[in-house]
CSV table of N, CA and C in Angstrom, one decimal:
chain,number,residue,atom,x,y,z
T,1,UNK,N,24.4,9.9,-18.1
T,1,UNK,CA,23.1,9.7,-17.4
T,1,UNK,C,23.0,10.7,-16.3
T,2,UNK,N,21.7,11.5,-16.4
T,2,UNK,CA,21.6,12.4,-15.2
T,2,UNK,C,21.6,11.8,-14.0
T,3,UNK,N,21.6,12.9,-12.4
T,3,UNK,CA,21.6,12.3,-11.4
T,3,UNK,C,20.4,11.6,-11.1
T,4,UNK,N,19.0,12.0,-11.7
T,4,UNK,CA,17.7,11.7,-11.4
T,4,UNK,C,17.8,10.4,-12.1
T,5,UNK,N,17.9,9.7,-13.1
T,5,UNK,CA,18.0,8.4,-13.7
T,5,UNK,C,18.9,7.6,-13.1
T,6,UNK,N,19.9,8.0,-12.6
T,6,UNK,CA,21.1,7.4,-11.9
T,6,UNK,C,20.5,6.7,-10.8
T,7,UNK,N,19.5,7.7,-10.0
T,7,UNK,CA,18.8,7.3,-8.5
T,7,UNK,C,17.9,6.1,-9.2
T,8,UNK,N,17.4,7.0,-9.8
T,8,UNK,CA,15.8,5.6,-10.2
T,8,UNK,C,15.9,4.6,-10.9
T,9,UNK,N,17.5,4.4,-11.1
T,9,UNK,CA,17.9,2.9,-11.6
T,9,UNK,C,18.6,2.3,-10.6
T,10,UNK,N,19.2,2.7,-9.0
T,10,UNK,CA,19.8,2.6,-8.1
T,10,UNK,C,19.1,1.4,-7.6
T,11,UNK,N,19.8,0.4,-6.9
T,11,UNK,CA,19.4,-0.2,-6.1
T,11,UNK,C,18.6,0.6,-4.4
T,12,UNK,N,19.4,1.6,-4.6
T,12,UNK,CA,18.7,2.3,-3.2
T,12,UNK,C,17.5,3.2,-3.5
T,13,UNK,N,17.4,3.2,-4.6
T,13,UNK,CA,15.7,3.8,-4.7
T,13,UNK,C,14.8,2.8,-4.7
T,14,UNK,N,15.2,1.5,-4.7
T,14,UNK,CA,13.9,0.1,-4.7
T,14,UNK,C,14.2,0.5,-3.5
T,15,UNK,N,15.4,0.4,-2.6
T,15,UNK,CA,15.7,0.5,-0.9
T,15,UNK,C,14.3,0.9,0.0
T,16,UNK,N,14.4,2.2,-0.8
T,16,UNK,CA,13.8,3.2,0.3
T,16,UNK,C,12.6,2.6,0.1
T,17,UNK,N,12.1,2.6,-1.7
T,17,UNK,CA,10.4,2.2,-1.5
T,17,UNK,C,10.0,0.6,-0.5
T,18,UNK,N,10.7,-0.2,-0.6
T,18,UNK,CA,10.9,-1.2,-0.1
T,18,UNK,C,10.5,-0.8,1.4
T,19,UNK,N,11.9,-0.4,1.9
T,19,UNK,CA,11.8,0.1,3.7
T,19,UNK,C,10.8,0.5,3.5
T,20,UNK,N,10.0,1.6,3.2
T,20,UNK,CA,8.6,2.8,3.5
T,20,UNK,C,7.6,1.7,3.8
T,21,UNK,N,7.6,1.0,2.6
T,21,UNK,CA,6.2,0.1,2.5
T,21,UNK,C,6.4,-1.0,4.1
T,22,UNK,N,7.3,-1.7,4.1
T,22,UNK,CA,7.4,-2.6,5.1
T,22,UNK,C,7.2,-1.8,6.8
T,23,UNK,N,7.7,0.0,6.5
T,23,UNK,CA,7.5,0.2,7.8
T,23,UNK,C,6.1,0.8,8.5
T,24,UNK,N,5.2,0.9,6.7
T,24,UNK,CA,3.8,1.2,7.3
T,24,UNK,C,3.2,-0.2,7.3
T,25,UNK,N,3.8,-1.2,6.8
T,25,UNK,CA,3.1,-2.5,7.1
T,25,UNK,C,3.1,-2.7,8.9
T,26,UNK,N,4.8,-2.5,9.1
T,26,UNK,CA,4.3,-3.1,10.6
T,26,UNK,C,3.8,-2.0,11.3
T,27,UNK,N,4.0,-0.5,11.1
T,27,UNK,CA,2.7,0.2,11.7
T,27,UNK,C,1.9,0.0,11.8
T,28,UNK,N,0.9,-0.7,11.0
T,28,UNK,CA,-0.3,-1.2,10.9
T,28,UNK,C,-0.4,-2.4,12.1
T,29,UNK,N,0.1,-3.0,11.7
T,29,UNK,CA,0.8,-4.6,12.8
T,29,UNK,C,0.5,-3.9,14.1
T,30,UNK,N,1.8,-2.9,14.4
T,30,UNK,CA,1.2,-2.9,15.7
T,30,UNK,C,0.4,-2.0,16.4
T,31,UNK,N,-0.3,-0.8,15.7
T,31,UNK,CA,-1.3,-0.6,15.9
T,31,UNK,C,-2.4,-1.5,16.2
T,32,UNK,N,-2.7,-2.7,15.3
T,32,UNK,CA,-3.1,-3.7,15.5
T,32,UNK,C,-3.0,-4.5,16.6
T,33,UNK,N,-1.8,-5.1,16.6
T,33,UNK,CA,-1.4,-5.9,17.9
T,33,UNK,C,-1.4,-5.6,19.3
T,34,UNK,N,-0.9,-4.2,19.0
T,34,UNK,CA,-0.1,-3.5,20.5
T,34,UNK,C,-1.5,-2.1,21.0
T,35,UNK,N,-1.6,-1.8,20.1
T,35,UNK,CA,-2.5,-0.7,20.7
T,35,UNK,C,-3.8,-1.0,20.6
T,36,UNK,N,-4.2,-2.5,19.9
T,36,UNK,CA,-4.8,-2.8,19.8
T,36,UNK,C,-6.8,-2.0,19.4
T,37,UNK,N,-5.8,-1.8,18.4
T,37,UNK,CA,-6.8,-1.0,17.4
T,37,UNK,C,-7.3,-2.1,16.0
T,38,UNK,N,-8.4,-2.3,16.0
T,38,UNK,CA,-9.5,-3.0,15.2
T,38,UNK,C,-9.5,-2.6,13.4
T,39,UNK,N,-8.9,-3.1,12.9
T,39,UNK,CA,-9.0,-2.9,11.2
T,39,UNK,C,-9.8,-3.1,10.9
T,40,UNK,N,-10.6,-1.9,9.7
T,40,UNK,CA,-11.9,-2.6,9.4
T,40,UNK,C,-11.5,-3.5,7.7
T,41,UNK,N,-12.5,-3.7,7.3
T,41,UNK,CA,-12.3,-4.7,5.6
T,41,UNK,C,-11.2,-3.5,4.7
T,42,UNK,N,-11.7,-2.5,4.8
T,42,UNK,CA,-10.9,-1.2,3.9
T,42,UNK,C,-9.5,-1.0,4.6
T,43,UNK,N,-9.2,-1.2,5.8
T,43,UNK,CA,-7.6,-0.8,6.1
T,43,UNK,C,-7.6,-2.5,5.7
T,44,UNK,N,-7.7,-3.5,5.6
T,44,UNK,CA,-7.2,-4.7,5.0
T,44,UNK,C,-6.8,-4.6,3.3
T,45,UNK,N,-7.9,-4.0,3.2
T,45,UNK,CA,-7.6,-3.7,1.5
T,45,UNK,C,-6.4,-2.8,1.1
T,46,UNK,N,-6.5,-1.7,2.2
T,46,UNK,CA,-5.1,-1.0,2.2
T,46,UNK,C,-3.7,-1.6,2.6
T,47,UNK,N,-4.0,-2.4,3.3
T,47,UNK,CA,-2.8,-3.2,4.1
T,47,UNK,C,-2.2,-4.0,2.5
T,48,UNK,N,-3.1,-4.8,1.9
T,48,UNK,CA,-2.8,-5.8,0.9
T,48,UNK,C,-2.2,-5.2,-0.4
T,49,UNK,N,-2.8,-3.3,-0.1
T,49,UNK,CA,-2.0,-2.2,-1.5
T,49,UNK,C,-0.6,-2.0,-1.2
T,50,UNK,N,-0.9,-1.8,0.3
T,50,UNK,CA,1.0,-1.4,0.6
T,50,UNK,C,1.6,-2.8,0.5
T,51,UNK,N,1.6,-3.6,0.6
T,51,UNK,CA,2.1,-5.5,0.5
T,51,UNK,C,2.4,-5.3,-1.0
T,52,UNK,N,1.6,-4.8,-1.6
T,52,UNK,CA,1.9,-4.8,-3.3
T,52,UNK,C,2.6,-3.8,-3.8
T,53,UNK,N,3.3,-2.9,-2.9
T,53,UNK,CA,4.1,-2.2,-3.3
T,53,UNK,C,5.5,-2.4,-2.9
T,54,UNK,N,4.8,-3.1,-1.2
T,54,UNK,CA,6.1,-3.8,-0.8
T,54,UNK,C,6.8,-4.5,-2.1
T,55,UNK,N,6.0,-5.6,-2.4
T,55,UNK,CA,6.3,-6.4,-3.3
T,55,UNK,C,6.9,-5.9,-4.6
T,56,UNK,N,6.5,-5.2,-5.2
T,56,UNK,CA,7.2,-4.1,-6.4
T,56,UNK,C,8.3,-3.4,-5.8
T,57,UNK,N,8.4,-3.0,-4.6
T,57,UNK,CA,9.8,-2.8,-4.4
T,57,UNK,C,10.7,-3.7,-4.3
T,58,UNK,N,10.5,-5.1,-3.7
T,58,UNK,CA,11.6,-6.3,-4.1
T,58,UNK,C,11.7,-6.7,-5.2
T,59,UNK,N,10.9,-6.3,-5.9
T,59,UNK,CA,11.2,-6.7,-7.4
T,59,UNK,C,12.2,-5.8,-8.2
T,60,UNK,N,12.0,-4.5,-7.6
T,60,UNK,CA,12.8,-3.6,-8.2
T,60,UNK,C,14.2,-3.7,-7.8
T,61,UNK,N,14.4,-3.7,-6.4
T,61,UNK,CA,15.4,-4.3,-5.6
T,61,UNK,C,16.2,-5.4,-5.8
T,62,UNK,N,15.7,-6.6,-6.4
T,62,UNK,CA,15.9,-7.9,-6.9
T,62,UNK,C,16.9,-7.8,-8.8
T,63,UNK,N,16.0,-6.5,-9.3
T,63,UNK,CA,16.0,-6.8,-10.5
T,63,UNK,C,16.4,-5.0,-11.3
T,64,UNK,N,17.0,-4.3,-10.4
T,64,UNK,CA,17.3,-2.9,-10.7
T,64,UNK,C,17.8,-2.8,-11.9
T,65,UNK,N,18.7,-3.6,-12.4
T,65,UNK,CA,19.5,-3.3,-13.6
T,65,UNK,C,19.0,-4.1,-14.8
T,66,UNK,N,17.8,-4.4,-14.7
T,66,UNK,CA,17.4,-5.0,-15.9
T,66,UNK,C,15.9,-4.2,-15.8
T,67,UNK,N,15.7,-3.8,-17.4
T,67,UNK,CA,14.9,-2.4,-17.7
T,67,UNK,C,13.9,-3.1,-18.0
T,68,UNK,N,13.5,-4.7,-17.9
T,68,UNK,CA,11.8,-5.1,-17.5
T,68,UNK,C,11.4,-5.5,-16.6
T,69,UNK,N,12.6,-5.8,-16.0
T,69,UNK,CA,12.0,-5.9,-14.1
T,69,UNK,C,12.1,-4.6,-13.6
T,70,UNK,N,12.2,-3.7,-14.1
T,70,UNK,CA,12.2,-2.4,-13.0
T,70,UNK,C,10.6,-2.2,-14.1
T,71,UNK,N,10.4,-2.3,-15.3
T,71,UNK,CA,9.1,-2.2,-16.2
T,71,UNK,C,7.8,-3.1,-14.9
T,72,UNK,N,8.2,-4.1,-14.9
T,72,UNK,CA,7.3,-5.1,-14.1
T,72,UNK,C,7.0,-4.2,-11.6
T,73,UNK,N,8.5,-4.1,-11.8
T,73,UNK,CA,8.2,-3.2,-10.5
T,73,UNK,C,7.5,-1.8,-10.8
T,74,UNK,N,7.8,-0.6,-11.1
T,74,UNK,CA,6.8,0.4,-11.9
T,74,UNK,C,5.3,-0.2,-11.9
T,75,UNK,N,5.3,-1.1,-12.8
T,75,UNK,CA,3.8,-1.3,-12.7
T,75,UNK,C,2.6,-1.7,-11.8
T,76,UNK,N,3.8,-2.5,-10.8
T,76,UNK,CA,3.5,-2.9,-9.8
T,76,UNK,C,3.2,-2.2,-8.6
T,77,UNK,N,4.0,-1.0,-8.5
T,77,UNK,CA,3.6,0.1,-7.7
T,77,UNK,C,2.6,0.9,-8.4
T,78,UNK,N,2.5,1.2,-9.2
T,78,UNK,CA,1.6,2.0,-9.8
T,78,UNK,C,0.1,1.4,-9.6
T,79,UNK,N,-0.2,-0.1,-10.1
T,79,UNK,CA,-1.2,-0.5,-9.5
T,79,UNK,C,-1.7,-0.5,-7.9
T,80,UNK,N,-0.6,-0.7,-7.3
T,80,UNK,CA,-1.1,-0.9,-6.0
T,80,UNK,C,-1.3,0.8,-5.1
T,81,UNK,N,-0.3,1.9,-5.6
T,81,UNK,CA,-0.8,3.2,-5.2
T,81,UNK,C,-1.8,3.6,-5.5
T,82,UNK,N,-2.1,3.6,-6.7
T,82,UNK,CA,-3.8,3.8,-7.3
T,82,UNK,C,-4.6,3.1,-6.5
T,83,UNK,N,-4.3,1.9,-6.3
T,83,UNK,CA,-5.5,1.0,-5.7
T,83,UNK,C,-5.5,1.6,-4.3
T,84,UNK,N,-4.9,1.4,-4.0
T,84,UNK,CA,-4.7,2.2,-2.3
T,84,UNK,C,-5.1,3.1,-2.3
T,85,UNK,N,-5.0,4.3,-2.7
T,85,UNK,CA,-5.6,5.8,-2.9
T,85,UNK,C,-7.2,6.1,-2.8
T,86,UNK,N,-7.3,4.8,-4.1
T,86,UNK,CA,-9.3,4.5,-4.2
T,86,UNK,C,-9.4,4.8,-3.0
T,87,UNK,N,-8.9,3.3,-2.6
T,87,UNK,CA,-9.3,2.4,-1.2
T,87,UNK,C,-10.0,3.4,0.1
T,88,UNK,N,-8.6,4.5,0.1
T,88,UNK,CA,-8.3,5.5,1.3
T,88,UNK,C,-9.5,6.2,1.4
T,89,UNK,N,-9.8,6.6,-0.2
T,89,UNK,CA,-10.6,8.0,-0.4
T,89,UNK,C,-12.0,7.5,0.0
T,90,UNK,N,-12.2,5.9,-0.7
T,90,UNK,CA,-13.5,5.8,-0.3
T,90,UNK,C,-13.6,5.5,1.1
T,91,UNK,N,-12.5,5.1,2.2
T,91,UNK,CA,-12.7,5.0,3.7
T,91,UNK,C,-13.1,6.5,4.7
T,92,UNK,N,-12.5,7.5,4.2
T,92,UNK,CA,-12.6,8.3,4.5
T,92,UNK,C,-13.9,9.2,4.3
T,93,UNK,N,-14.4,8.9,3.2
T,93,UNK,CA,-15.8,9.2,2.8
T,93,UNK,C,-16.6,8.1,3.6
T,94,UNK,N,-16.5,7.0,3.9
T,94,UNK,CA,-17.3,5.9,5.0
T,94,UNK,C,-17.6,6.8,6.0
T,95,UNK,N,-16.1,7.3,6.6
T,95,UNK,CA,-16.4,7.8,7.9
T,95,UNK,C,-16.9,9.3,8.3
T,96,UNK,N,-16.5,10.7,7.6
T,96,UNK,CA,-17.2,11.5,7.4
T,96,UNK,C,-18.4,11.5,6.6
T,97,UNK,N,-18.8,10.5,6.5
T,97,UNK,CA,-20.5,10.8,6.0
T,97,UNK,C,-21.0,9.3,5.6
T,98,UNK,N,-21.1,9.0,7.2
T,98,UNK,CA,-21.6,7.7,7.5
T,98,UNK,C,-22.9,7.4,7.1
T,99,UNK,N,-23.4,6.4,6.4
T,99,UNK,CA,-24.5,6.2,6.1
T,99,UNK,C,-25.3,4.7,6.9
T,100,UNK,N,-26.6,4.3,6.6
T,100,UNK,CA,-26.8,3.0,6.8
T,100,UNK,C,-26.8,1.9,5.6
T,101,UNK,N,-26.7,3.1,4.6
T,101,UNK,CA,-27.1,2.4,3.4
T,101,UNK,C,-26.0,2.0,2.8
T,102,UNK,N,-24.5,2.6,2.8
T,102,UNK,CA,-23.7,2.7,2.7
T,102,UNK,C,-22.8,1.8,3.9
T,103,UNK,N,-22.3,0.8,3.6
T,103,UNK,CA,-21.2,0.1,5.0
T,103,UNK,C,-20.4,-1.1,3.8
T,104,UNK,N,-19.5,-0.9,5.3
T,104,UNK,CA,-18.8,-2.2,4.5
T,104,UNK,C,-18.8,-4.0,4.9
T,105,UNK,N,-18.5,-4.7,4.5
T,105,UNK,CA,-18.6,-6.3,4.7
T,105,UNK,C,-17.6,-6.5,6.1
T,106,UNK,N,-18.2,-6.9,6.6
T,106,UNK,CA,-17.3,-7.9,7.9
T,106,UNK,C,-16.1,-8.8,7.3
T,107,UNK,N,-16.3,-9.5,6.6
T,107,UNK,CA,-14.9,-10.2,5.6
T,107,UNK,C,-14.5,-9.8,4.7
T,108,UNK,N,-13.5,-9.8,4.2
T,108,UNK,CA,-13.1,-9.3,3.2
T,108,UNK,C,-13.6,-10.4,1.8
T,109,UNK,N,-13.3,-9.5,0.5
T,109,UNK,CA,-13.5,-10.7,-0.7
T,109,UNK,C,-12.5,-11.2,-1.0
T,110,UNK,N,-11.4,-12.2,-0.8
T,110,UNK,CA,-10.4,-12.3,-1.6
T,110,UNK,C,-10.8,-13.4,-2.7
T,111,UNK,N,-10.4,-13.7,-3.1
T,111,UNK,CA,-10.1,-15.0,-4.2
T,111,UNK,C,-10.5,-16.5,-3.8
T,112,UNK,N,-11.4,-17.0,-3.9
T,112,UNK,CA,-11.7,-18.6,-3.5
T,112,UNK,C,-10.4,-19.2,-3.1
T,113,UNK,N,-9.2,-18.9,-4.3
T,113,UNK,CA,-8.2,-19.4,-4.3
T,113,UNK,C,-7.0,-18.4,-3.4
T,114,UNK,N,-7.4,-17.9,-2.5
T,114,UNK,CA,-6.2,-16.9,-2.4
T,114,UNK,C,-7.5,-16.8,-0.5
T,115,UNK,N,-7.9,-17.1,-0.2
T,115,UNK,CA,-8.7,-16.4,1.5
T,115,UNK,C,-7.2,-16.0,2.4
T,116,UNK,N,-6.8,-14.9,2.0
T,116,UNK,CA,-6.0,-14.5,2.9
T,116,UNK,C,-6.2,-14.3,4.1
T,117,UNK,N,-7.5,-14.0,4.4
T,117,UNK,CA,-7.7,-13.8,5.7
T,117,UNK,C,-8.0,-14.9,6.5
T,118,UNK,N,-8.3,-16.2,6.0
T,118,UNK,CA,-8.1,-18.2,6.7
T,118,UNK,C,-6.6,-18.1,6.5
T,119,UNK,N,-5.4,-17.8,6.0
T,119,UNK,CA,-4.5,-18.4,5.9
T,119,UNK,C,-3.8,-17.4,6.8
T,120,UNK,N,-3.9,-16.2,7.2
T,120,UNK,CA,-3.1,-15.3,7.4
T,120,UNK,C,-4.2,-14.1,8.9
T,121,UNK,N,-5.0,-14.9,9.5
T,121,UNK,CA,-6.0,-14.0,10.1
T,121,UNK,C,-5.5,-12.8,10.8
T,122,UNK,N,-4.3,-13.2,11.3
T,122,UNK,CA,-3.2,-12.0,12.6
T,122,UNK,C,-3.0,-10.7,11.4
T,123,UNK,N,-3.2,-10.8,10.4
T,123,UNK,CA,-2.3,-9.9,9.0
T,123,UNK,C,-3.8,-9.5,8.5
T,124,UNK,N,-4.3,-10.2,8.3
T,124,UNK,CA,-5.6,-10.0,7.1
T,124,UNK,C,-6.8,-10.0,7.7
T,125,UNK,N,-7.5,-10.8,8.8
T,125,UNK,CA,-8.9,-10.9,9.3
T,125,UNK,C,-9.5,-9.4,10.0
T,126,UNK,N,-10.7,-8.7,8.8
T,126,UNK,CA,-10.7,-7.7,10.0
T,126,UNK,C,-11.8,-7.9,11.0
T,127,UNK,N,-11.7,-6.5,12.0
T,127,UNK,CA,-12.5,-7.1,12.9
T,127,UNK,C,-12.9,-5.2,13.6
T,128,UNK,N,-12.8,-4.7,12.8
T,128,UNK,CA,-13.4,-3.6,13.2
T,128,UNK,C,-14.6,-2.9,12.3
T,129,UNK,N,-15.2,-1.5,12.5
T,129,UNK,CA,-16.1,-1.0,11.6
T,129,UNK,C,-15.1,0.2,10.4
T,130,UNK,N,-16.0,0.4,9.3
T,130,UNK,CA,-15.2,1.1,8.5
T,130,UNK,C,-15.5,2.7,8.9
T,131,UNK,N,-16.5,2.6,9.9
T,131,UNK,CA,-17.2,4.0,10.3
T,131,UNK,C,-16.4,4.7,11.3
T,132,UNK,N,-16.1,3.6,12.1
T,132,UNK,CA,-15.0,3.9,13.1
T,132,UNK,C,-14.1,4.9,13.2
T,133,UNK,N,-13.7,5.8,14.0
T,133,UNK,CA,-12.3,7.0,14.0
T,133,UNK,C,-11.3,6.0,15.0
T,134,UNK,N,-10.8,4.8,15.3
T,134,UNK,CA,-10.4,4.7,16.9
T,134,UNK,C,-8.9,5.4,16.9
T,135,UNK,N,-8.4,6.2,15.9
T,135,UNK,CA,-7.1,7.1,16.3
T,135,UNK,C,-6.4,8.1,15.0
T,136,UNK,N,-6.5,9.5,15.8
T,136,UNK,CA,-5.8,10.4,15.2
T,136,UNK,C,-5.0,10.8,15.2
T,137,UNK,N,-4.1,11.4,14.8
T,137,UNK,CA,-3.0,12.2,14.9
T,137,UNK,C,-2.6,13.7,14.4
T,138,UNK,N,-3.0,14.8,15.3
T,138,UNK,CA,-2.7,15.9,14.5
T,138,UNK,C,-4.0,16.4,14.3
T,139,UNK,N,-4.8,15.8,14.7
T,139,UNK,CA,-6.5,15.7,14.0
T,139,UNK,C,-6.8,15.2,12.6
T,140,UNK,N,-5.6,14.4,12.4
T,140,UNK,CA,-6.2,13.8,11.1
T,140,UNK,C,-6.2,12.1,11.8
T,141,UNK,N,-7.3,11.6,11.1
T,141,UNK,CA,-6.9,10.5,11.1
T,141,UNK,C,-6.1,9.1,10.4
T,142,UNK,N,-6.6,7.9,10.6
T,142,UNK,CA,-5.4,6.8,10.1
T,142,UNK,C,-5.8,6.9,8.2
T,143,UNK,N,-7.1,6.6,8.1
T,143,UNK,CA,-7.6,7.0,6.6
T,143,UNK,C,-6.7,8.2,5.7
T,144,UNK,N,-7.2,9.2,6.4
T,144,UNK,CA,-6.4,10.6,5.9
T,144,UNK,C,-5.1,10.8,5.9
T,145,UNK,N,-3.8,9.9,6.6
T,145,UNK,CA,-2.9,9.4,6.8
T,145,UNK,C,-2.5,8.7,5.3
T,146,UNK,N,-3.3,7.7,5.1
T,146,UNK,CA,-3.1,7.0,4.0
T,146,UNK,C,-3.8,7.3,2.6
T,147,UNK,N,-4.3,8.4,2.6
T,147,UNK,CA,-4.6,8.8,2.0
T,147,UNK,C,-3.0,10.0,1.2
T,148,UNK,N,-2.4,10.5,2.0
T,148,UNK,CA,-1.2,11.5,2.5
T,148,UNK,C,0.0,9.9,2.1
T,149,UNK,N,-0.1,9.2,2.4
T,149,UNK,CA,1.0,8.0,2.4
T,149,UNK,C,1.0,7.7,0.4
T,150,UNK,N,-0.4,7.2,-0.2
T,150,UNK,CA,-0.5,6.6,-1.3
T,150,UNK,C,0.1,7.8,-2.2
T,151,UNK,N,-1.0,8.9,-2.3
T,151,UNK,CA,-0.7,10.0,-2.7
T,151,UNK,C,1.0,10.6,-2.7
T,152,UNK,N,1.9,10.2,-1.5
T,152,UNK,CA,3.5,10.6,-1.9
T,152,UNK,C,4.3,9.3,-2.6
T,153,UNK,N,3.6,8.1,-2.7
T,153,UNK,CA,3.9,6.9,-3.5
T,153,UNK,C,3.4,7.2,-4.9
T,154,UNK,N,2.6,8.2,-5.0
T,154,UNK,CA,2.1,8.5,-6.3
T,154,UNK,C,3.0,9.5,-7.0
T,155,UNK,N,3.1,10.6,-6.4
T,155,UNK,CA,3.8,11.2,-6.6
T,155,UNK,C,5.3,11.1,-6.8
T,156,UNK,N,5.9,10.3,-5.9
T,156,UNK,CA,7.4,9.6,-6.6
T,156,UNK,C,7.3,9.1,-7.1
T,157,UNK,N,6.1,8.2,-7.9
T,157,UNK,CA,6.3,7.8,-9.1
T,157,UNK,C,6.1,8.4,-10.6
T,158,UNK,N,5.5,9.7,-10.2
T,158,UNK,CA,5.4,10.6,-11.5
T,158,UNK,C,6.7,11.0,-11.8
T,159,UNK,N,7.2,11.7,-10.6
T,159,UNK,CA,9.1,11.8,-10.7
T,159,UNK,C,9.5,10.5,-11.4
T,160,UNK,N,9.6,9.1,-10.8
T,160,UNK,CA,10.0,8.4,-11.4
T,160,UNK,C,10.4,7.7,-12.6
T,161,UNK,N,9.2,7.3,-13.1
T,161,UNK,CA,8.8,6.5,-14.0
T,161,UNK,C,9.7,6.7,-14.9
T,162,UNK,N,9.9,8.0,-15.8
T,162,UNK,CA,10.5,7.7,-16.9
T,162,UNK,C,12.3,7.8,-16.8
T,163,UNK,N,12.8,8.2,-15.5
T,163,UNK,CA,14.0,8.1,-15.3
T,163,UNK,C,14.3,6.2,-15.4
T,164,UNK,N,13.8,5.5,-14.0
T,164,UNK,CA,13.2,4.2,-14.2
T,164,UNK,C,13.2,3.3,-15.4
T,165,UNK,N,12.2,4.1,-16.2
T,165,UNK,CA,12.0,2.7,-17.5
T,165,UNK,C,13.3,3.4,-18.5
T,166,UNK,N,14.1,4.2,-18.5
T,166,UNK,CA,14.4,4.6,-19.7
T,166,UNK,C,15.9,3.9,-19.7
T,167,UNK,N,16.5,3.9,-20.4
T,167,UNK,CA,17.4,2.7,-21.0
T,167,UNK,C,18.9,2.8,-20.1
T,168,UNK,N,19.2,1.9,-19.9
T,168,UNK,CA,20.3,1.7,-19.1
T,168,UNK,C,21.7,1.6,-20.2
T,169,UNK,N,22.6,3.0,-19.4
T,169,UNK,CA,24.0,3.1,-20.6
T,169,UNK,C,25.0,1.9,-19.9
């Protein structure tokens, strides 16, 4: 088994995706909390993509050496990077070429069955605009950040994937 299949069947390659995802989660957090910076519905929606990769990385983490739970984690990041990417591309288009016609909803949509944002408002409720810049870095901002975030989650997984799904000696 090469070294690259070796890693991407490793319990420390779920590791890292795992840590990454939880440490832009609480980035978010305390941007939120502490600097108190306003999420609009789209960084919620991004918040809920990185959660879901969180999540695919415990699964991968949980289930590294069995070749349909690392199938089931894969997929699971793969959906939620794509989804996130959308998410990013279309926030950042909100805010460089703001419209009136064009905005986003004050609440999020989740699921009748799932209102994340009643059960979980500190994490999920947002309360800012999606027009908004309130912080850059570098001159880029938090959008274009996550835009740079999904897109290297995408990209290790092009590396990945087939080291990952391919059969355990």
């Amino acid at each position: 088994m090469n070294p690259v299949t070796r890693f991407a069947q490793s319990r420390l390659a779920w590791l890292i995706l795992t840590g990454t995802a939880l440490g832009l989660e609480l980035c978010a957090l305390f941007f939120q909390h502490v600097m108190k910076l306003d999420p609009c519905v789209m960084c919620i929606y991004q918040r809920l993509a990185v959660f879901g990769i969180l999540g695919a990385g415990l699964i991968g983490l949980v289930g590294y050496k069995n070749r349909f739970m690392r199938f089931i984690a894969v997929l699971g990041w793969a959906i939620s990077a794509t989804w996130g990417l959308k998410l990013a591309l279309e926030l950042v288009d909100m805010q460089t070429n703001p419209s009136p016609f064009s905005t986003c909803s004050y609440l999020p949509e989740f699921p009748e069955w799932m209102p994340l944002h009643e059960w979980f408002p500190a994490v999920f409720m947002p309360s800012g605009m999606c027009t908004d810049i309130p912080w850059q870095m570098m001159g880029v901002t938090m959008g274009q950040w996550m835009i740079v975030a999904f897109s290297a989650y995408l990209l290790a997984l092009a590396i990945f994937i087939i080291p990952a799904l391919s059969k355990t000696r």
